[in-house]
Coordinates of C-alpha atoms and ligand atoms in Angstrom, one line a residue:
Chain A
X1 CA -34.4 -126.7 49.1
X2 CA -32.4 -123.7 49.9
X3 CA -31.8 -121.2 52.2
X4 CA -29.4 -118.3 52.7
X5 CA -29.0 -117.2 56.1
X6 CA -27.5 -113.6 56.3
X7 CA -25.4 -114.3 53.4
X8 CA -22.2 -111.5 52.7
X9 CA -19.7 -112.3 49.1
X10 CA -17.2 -109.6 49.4
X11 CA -14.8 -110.4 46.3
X12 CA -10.5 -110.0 46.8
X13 CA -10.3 -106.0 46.3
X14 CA -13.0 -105.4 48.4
X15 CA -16.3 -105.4 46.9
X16 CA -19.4 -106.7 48.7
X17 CA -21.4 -108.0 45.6
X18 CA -23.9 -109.5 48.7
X19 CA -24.6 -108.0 52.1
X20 CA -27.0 -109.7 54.8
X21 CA -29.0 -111.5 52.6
X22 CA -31.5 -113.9 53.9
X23 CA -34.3 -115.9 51.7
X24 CA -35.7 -119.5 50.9
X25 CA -36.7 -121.4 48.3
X26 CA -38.8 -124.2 48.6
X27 CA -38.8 -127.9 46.4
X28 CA -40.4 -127.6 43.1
X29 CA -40.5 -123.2 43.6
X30 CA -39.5 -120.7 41.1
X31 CA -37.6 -117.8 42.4
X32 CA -36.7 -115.0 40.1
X33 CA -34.0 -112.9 41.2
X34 CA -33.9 -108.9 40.1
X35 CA -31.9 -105.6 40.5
X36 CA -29.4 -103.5 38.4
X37 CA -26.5 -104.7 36.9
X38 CA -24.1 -104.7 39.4
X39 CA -26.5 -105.7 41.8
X40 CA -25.0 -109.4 43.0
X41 CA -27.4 -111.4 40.6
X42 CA -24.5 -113.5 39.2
X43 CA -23.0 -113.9 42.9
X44 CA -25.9 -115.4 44.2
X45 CA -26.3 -117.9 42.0
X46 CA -22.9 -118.6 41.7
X47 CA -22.7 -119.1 45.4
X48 CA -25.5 -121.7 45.1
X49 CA -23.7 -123.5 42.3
X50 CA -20.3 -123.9 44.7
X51 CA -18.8 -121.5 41.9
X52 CA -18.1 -118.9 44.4
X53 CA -17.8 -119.5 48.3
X54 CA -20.0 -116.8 50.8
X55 CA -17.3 -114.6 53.2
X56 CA -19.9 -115.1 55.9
X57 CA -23.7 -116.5 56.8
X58 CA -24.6 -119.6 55.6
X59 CA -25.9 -121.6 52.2
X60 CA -27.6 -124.2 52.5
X61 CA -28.9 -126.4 49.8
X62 CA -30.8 -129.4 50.1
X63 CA -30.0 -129.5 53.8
X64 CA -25.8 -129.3 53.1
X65 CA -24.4 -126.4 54.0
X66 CA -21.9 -125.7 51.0
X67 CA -19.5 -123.5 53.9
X68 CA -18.8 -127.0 55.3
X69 CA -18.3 -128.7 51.7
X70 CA -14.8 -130.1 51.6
X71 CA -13.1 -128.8 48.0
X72 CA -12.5 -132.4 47.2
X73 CA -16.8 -133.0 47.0
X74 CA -17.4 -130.1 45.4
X75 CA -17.4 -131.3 41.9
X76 CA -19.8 -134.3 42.7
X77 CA -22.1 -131.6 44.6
X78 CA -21.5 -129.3 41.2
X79 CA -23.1 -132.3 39.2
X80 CA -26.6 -131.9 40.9
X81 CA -27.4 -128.7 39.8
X82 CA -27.7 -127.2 36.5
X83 CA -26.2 -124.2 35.8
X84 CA -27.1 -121.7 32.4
X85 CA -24.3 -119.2 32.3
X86 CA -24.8 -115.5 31.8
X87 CA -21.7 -116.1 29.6
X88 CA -22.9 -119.8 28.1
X89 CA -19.5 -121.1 28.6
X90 CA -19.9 -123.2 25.9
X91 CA -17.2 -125.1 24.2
X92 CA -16.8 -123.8 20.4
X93 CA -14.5 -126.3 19.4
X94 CA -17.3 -129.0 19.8
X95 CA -20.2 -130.2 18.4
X96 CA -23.7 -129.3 19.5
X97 CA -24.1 -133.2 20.9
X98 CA -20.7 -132.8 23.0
X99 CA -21.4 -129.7 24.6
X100 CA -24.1 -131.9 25.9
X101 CA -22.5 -134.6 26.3
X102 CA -19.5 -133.0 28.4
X103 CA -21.4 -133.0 32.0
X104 CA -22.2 -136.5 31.6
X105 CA -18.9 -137.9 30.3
X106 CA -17.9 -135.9 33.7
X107 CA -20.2 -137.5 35.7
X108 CA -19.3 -141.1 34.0
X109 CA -22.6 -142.3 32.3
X110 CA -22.4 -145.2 30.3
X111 CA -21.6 -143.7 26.6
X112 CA -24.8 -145.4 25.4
X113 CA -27.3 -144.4 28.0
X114 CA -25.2 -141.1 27.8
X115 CA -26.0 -140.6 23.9
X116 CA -29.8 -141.3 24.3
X117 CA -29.6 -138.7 27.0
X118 CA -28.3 -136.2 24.9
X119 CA -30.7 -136.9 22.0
X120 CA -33.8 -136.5 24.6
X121 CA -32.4 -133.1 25.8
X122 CA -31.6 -131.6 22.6
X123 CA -35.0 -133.1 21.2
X124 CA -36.8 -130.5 24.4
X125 CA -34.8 -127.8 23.5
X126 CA -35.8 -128.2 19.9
X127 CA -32.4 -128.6 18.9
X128 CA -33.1 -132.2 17.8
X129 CA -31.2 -131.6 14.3
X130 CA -28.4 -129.7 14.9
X131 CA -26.4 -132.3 16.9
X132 CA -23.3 -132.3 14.7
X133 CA -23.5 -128.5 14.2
X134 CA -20.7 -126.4 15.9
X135 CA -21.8 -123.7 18.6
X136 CA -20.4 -121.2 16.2
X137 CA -23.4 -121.8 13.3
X138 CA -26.1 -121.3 15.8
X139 CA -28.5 -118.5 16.2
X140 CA -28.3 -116.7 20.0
X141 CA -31.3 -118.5 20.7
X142 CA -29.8 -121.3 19.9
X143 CA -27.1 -121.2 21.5
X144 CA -29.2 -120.8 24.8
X145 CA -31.4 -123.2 24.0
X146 CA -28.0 -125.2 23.9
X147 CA -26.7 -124.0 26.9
X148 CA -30.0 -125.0 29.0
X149 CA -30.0 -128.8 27.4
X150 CA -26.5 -128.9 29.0
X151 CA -27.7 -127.7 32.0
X152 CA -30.6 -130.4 32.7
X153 CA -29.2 -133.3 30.6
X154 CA -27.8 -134.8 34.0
X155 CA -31.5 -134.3 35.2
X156 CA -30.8 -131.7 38.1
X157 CA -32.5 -131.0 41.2
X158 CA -32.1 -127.8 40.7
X159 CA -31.5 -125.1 37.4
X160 CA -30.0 -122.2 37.3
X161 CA -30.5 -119.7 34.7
X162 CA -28.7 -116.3 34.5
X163 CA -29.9 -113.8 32.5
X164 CA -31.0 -116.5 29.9
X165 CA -33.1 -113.7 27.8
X166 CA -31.6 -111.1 27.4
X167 CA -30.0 -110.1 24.3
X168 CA -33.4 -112.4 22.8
X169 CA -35.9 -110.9 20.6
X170 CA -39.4 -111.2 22.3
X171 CA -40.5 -114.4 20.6
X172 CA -37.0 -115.9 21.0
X173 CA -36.9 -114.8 24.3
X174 CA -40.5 -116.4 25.5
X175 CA -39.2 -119.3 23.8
X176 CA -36.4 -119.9 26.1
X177 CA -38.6 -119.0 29.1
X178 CA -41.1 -121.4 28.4
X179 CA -38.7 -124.2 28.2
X180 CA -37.2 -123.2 31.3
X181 CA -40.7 -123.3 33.0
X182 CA -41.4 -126.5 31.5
X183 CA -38.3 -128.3 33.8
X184 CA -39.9 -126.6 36.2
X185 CA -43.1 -128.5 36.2
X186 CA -41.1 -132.2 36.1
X187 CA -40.4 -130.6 39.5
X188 CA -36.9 -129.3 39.0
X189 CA -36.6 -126.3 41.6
X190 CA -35.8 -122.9 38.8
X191 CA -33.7 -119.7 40.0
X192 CA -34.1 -117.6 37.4
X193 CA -31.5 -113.8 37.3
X194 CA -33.5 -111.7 35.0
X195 CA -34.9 -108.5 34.2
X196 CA -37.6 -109.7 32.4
X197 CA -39.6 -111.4 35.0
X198 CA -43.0 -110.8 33.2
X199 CA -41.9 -113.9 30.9
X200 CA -42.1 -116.3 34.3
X201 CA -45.6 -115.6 35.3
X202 CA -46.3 -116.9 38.6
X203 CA -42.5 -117.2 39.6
X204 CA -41.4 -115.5 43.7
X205 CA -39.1 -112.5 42.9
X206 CA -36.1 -111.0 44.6
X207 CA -34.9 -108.1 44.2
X208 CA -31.3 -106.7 45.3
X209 CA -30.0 -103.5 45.4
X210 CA -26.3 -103.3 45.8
X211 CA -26.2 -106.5 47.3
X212 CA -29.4 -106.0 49.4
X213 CA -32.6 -107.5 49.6
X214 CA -35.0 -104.8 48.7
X215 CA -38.0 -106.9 47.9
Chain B
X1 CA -15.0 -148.6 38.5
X2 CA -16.5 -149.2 35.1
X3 CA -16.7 -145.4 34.6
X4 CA -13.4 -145.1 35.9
X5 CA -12.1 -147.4 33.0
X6 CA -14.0 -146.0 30.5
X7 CA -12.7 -142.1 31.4
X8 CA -9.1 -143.6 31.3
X9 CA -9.8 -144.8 27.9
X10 CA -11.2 -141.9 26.6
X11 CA -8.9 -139.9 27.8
X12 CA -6.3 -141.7 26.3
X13 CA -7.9 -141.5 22.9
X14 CA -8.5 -137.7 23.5
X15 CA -4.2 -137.2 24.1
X16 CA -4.2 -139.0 21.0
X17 CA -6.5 -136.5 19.0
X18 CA -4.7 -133.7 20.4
X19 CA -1.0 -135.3 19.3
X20 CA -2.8 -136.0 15.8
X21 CA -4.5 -132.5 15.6
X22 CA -1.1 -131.2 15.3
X23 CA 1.0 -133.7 12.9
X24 CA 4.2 -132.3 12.2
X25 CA 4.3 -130.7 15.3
X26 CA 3.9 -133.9 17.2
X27 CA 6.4 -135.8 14.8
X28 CA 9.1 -133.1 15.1
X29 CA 8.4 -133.6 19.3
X30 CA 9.0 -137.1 19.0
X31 CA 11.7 -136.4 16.6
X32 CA 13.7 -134.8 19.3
X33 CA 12.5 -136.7 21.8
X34 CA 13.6 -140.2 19.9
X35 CA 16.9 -138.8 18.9
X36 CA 17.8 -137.2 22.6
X37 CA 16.5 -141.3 23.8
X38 CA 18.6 -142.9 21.1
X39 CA 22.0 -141.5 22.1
X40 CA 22.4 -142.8 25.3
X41 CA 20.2 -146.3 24.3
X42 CA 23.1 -146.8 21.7
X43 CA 25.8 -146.3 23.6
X44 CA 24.0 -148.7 26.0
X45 CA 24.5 -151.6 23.6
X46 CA 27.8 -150.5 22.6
X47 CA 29.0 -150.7 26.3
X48 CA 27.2 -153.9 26.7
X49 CA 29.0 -155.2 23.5
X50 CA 32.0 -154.2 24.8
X51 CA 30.9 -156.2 28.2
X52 CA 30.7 -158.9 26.9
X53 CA 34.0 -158.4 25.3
X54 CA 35.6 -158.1 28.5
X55 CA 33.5 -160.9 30.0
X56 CA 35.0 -163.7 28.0
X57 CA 38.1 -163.0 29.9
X58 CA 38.3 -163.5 33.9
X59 CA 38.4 -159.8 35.3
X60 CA 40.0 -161.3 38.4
X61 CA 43.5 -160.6 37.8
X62 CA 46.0 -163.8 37.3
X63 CA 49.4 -164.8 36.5
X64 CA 50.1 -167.6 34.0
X65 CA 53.2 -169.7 34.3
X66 CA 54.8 -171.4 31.2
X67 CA 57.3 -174.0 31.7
X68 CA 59.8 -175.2 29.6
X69 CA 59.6 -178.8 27.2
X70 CA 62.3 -180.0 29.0
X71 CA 60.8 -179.8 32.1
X72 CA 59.2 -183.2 33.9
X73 CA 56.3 -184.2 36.0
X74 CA 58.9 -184.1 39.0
X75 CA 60.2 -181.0 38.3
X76 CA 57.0 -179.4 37.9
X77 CA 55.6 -180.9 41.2
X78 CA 58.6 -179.4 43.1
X79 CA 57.6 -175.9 41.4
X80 CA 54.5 -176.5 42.7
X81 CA 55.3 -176.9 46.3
X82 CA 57.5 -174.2 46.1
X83 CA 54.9 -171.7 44.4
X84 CA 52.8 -173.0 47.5
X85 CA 55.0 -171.5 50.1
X86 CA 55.8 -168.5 47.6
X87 CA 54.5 -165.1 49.7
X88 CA 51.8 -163.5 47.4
X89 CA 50.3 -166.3 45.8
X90 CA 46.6 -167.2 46.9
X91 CA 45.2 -169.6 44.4
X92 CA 47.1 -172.2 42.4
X93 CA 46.2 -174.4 39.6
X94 CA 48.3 -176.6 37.3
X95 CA 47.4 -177.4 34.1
X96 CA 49.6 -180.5 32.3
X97 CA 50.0 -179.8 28.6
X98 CA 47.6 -182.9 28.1
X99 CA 44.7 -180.8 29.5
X100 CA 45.9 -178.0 27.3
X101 CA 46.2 -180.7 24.2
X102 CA 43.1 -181.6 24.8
X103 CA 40.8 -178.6 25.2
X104 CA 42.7 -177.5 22.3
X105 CA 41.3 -180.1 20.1
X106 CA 38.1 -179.8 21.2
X107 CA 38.0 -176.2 20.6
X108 CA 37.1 -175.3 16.8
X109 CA 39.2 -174.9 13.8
X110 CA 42.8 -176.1 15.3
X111 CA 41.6 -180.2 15.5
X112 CA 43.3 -180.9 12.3
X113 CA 46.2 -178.7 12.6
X114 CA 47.3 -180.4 16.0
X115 CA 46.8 -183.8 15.1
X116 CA 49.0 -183.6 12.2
X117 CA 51.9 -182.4 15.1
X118 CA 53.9 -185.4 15.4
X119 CA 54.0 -184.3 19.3
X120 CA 52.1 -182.3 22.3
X121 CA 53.6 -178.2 21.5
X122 CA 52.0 -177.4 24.7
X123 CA 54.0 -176.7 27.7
X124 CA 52.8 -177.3 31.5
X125 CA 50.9 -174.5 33.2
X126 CA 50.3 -172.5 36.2
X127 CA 48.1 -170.5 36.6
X128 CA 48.0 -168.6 40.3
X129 CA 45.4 -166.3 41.5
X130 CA 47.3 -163.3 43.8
X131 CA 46.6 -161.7 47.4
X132 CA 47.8 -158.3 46.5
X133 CA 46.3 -157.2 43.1
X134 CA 47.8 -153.6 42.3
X135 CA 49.3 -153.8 39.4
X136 CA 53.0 -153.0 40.6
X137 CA 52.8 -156.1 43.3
X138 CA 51.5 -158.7 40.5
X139 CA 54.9 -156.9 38.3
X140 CA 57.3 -157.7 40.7
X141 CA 55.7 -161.1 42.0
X142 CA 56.2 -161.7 38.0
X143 CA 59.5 -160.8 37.1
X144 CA 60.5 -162.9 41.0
X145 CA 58.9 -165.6 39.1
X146 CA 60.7 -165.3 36.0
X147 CA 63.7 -165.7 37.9
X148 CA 63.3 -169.2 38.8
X149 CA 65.2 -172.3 36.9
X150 CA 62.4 -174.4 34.1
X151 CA 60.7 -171.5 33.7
X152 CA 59.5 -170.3 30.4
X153 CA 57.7 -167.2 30.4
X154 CA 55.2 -165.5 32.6
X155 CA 52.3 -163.6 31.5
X156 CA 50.4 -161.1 33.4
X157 CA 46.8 -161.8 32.0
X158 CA 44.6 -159.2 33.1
X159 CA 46.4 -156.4 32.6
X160 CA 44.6 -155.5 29.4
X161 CA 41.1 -156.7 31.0
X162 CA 41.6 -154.3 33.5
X163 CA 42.1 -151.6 31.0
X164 CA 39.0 -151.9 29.4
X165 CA 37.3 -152.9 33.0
X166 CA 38.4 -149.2 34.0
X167 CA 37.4 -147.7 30.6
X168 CA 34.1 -149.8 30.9
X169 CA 33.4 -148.0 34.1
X170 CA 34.6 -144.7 32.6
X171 CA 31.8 -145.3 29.5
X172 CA 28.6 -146.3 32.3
X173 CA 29.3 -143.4 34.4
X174 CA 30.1 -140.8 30.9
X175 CA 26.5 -142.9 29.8
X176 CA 24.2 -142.5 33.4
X177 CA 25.2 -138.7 32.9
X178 CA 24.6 -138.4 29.5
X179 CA 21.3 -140.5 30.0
X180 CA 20.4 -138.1 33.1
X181 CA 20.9 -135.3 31.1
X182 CA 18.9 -136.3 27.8
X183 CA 16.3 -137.8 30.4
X184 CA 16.1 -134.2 31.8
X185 CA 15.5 -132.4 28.4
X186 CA 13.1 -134.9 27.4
X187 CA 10.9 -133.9 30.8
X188 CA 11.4 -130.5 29.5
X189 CA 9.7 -130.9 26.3
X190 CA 7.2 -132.6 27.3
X191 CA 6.6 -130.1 30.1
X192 CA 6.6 -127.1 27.3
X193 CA 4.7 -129.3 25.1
X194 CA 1.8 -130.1 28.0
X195 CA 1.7 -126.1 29.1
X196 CA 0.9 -125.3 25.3
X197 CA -1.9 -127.9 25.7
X198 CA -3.3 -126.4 29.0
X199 CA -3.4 -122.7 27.0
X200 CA -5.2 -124.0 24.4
X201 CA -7.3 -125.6 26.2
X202 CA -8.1 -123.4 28.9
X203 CA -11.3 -123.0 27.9
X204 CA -12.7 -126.5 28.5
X205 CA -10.3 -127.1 31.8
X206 CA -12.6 -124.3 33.2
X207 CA -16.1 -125.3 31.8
X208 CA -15.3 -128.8 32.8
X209 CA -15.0 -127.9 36.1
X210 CA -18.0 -125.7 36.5
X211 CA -19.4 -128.6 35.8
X212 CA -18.4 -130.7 38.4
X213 CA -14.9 -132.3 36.9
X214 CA -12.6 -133.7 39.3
X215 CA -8.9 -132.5 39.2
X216 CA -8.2 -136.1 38.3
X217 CA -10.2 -136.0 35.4
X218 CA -8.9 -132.5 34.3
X219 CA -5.3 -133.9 34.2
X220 CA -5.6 -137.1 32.8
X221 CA -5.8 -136.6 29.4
X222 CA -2.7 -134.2 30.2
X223 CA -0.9 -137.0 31.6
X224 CA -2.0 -139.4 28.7
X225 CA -0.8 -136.7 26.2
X226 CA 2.8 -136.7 28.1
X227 CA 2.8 -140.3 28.4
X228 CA 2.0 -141.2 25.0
X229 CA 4.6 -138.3 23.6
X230 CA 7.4 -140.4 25.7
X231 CA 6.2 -143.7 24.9
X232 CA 6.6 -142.5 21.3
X233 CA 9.6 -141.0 21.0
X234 CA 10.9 -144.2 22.7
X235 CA 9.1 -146.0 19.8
X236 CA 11.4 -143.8 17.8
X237 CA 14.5 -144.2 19.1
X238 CA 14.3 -148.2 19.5
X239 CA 13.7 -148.0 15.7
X240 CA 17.0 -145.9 15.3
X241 CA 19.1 -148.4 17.7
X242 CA 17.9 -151.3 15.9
X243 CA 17.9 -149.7 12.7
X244 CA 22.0 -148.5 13.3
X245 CA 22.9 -152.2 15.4
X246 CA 21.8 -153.7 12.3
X247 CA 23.6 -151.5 10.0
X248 CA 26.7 -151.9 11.5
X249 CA 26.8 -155.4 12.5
X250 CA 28.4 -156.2 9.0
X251 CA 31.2 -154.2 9.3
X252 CA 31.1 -155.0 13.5
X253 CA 31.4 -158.7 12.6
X254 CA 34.4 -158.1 10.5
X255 CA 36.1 -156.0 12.4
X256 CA 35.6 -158.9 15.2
X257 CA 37.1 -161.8 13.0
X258 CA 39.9 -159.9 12.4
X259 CA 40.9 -159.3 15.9
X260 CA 39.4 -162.8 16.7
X261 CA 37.1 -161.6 19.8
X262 CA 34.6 -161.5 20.4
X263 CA 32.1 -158.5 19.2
X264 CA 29.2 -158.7 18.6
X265 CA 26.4 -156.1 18.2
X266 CA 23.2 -157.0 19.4
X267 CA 20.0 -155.0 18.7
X268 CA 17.9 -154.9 22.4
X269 CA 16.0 -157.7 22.8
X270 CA 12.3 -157.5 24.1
X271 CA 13.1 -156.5 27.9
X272 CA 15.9 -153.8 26.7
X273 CA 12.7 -152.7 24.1
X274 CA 10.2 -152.8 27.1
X275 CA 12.7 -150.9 29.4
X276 CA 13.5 -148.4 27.0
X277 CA 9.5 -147.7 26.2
X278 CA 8.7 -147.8 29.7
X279 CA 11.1 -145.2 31.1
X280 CA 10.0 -143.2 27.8
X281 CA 6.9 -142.9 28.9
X282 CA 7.4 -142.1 32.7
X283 CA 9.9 -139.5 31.9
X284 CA 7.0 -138.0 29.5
X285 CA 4.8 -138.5 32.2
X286 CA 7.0 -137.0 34.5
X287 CA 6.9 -133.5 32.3
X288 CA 3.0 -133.4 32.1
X289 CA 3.1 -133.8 35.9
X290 CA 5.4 -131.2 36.3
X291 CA 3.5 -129.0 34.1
X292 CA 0.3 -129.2 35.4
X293 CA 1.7 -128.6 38.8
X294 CA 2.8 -125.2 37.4
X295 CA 0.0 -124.3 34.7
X296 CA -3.5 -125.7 36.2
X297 CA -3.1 -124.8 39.4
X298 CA -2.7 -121.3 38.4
X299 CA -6.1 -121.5 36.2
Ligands
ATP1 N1 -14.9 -112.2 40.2 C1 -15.1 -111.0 40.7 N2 -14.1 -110.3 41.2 C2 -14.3 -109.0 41.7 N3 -15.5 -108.4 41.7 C3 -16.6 -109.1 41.1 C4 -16.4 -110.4 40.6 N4 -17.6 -110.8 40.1 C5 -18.4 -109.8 40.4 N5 -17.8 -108.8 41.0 C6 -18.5 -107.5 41.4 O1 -19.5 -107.9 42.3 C7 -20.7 -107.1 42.0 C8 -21.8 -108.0 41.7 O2 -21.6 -108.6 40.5 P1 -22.6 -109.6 39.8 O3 -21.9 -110.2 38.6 O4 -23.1 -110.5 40.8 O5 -23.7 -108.6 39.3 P2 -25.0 -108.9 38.4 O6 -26.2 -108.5 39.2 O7 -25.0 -110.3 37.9 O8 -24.8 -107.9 37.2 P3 -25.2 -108.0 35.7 O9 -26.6 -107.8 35.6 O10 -24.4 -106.9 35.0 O11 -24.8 -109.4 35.3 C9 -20.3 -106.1 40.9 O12 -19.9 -104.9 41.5 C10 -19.1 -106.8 40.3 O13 -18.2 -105.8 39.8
MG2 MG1 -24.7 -111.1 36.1

C-alpha cells in the first residue's frame, strides 16, 4: 500500500525533517509512527498525503509514485486519502455538517447522496446531533471526532491521523482511538503520528529520531 | 459533467452569500460601479440621439440650385447641359417644382396651407453631388454658380452636417476614452474587492485544497463574486440611463419641436440593455481574474 524508499524532506532554509528513510505498509495495516517533537512525524505523513513533496528517494502509494504525480492530478490523488490534521484545519465559519460536507462538494457527490453521507459519518463519530452546531461550541474531543468524520466521509483507502490524542483526557482520548481503529477494520489502511501508541494495541510502530528510523 | 454543473451553481450561489454577507458594502460597490457604468452608457444614447439627428440629413456633402419663377422648362434643360460639362460637378439631379409640390403635400401639416396657394411657390431644382469635397472647393464652385443668369440662390447643404459629423466624431472618441477609463476603474474595484475576499477567506482556499480542490474550483466562486458585482452594477446603471432618458424626454421633445428636428431620446432597448450587462460582467470578471492571478497564487 505504501512504501518509502530512502526517503529525504529537507524544507527551504535547510532543515532535513527526514533523512534515508525506508519502510512499508501493507493493505488493511496499522502503522504508528513515533519520536520527539521535531522528529519528522508531520513530514511523513504529509509527504504521503501529496501535502509536501520528498527532496529525494521515492513514495509510493498504492503502486503511484507521488515524485512522478503531475501538480494538475494531485488534488484527485488528495481525494483518496483521508487526512486528520495535527492542526484540524477545520473551517469555523461552518457548520458541523459542512465541514463534512466540504470534501465531498470537492470531490462532486450528488448533494443528496452527499447529505446521507455526512449523516452516516457524523452518526460513527457520535456527532449525530450536532450537525448544525458551529466548530467553535464543540468540546476538543469533539472537534477531533469532527475532524476524523471529515477525514473518512469520502470512504478513503487510506487515513491519516496526526497526533489525534493528544491534548485528550484519557477517556476522551481512547475514545478517538477506538474510532480510528474501527475504520481500520472496514479495511481502511491507518497511519497513526502519536505518542501514545499504547491506545492502538496491536498497531506496527516507527520510530524516528531527527528524521531517522530508529525502530 | 453533472457535477460540473452543479459546482458552477453552487458556486454561484456562494458569490452571492458573500455579496449579501456584506450589504451596504456590496451596495456602495455597485454604487460606484453603476455610476462609473452610467456616465459613459448615457452619453452613448446622447451621441446616438444626436446620430440620428445628423442622419436625417445626407452627410455626403451637396449643392442645391434654386432657379428663378421666371425661368422655363428650356431654360432649365440648357442649365442642365451646361452644369453637365461644368468641371467639379459629379452627380446631377433636377427636381421640377411639381416633384417639390408634390412631396410637399404629401408631407404632414403643410397639405392645407399649399392647396389654398392659388399657384406652385416652388422653384426648379438642382441638386449636384461634387468631386472635390473640401469645404473651400464646394465655396468657390458655389459662388461660380451663383454667377450664372436664371439663377436664384445656391445653398451649400452640408456644411452644418458636417459640423456636427466632426463634433460627432469628437463625442465617440471623448466617449471610447472615457468608457476605457471608467472600464478600467471598474476592473480595479472589483480586483480590491476580490483580494478582500481571498484574505478573508484564506482559511478555506487552503483547507479546500488539502483536500483535493482543483484551482478551478478554488476560483470559481471568485470569479462568480466578480462577475455578479459587474453584472450588478450594470443592473444599476441601466436603471440610471433609463431612469434620466425618461426624465428628460419631456423637456428633450420640446426642445425638439421647437427647433423642428428631430431629437429624440431613446432609453436602450433590450440589445443596448444586454450589451451594457454583458460587458458589466466581463469587466468584473476581468478584475477577479486579475486578482486571483496576484493573491492565490501567492497563498
Ligand atoms: N513548513 C516547514 N518549513 C520549514 N521547516 C519545517 C516545516 N515543517 C516542519 N519543519 C521542520 O521539520 C522538522 C520536522 O517537523 P515535523 O512537523 O515533521 O515534526 P513532528 O515530528 O511532527 O513534531 P511535533 O511532534 O512537534 O508535531 C522540524 O525541525 C520542523 O521545524
Ligand atoms: Mg507534528
Amino acid at each position: 500500500m505504501i512504501r518509502f524508499d530512502r526517503v529525504s524532506k529537507r524544507y527551504p532554509p535547510g532543515v532535513d525533517a527526514l533523512l534515508d528513510l525506508s519502510f512499508e505498509v501493507s493493505e488493511g495495516q496499522v502503522l504508528l509512527v513515533g519520536g520527539h517533537s521535531g522528529a519528522g512525524k508531520s513530514t511523513l505523513l504529509k509527504l504521503i498525503a501529496g501535502v509536501e513533496k520528498s527532496t529525494s528517494g521515492a513514495v509510493l502509494v498504492g503502486g503511484q509514485n507521488l515524485g512522478g504525480l503531475p501538480t494538475s492530478a494531485l488534488p484527485y490523488y488528495r481525494r483518496r486519502i483521508g487526512m486528520v490534521f495535527q492542526d484540524q484545519k477545520l473551517l469555523f465559519d461552518r457548520s458541523v455538517f459542512d465541514n463534512v460536507m466540504l470534501p465531498l462538494s470537492i470531490s462532486g457527490f450528488p448533494p443528496r447522496e452527499a447529505a446521507s453521507r455526512v449523516r452516516a459519518a457524523l452518526d460513527k463519530v457520535g456527532l449525530g446531533k450536532r450537525e448544525k452546531a458551529l466548530p467553535i461550541m464543540l468540546s476538543g474531543g469533539e472537534q477531533q471526532r469532527l475532524a476524523i468524520a471529515r477525514a473518512v466521509v469520502g470512504r478513503p483507502e487510506l487515513l491519516l491521523a496526526d497526533e489525534p490524542t493528544a491534548h485528550l483526557d484519557g477517556d476522551t482520548a481512547s475514545d478517538v482511538a477506538r474510532i480510528l481503529l474501527e475504520f481500520n477494520r472496514f479495511g481502511v489502511s491507518l497511519l497513526v503520528a502519536t505518542y501514545a501508541h499504547e491506545l492502538f494495541p496491536g498497531g506496527n510502530r516507527l520510530l524516528l529520531d531527527h528524521g531517522r528510523r530508529v525502530g | 459533467m453533472k457535477a460540473w454543473l452543479s459546482h458552477h451553481r453552487q458556486s454561484a450561489s456562494l458569490a452571492w452569500r458573500r455579496l449579501a454577507a456584506t450589504p451596504v458594502n456590496s451596495l456602495l460597490s455597485l454604487l460606484a460601479i453603476g455610476i462609473a457604468l452610467a456616465l459613459p452608457a448615457g452619453g452613448q444614447m446622447l451621441l446616438s440621439a444626436a446620430r440620428q439627428l445628423a442622419g436625417t440629413a445626407t452627410a455626403t456633402p451637396q449643392i442645391s440650385i434654386f432657379m428663378g419663377n421666371t425661368v422655363d422648362r428650356a431654360m432649365a434643360n440648357d442649365m442642365r447641359s451646361r452644369l453637365e460639362k461644368q468641371a467639379g460637378v459629379k452627380r446631377l439631379q433636377f427636381i421640377t417644382r411639381e416633384e417639390t409640390l408634390a412631396r410637399m403635400k404629401a408631407g404632414a401639416g403643410l397639405r392645407d396651407v399649399i392647396e389654398a396657394l392659388p399657384a406652385n411657390p416652388f422653384p426648379d431644382a438642382f441638386v449636384i453631388g461634387v468631386g472635390d469635397e473640401r469645404p473651400e472647393a464646394m465655396e468657390k464652385l458655389a459662388a461660380e454658380l451663383r454667377k450664372w443668369p436664371g439663377v436664384e440662390q445656391v445653398q451649400l447643404d452640408s456644411a452644418w452636417v458636417r459640423r456636427l459629423d466632426a463634433l460627432l466624431k469628437l463625442g465617440r472618441s471623448a466617449l471610447l476614452l472615457l468608457a476605457s477609463l471608467l472600464g478600467c476603474g471598474l476592473v480595479a474595484i472589483s480586483f480590491g474587492i476580490i483580494r478582500m475576499q481571498v484574505l478573508t477567506q484564506h482559511a478555506e482556499i487552503e483547507v479546500s485544497r488539502l483536500l483535493g480542490a482543483t484551482e478551478a474550483y478554488i476560483r470559481r466562486p471568485f470569479l462568480y463574486h466578480g462577475s455578479l458585482l459587474g453584472l450588478g452594477g450594470g443592473l444599476v446603471a441601466w436603471l440610471l440611463v433609463t431612469a434620466s432618458t425618461l426624465w428628460l424626454r419631456a423637456p428633450m421633445a420640446e426642445l425638439a419641436g421647437m427647433y423642428e428636428i428631430n431629437l429624440a431620446l431613446k432609453a436602450p432597448d433590450i440589445v443596448e440593455s444586454g450589451l451594457l450587462l454583458v460587458f458589466a460582467a466581463v469587466l468584473g470578471w476581468l478584475g477577479a481574474v486579475f486578482s486571483l492571478r496576484q493573491t492565490i497564487e501567492n497563498t
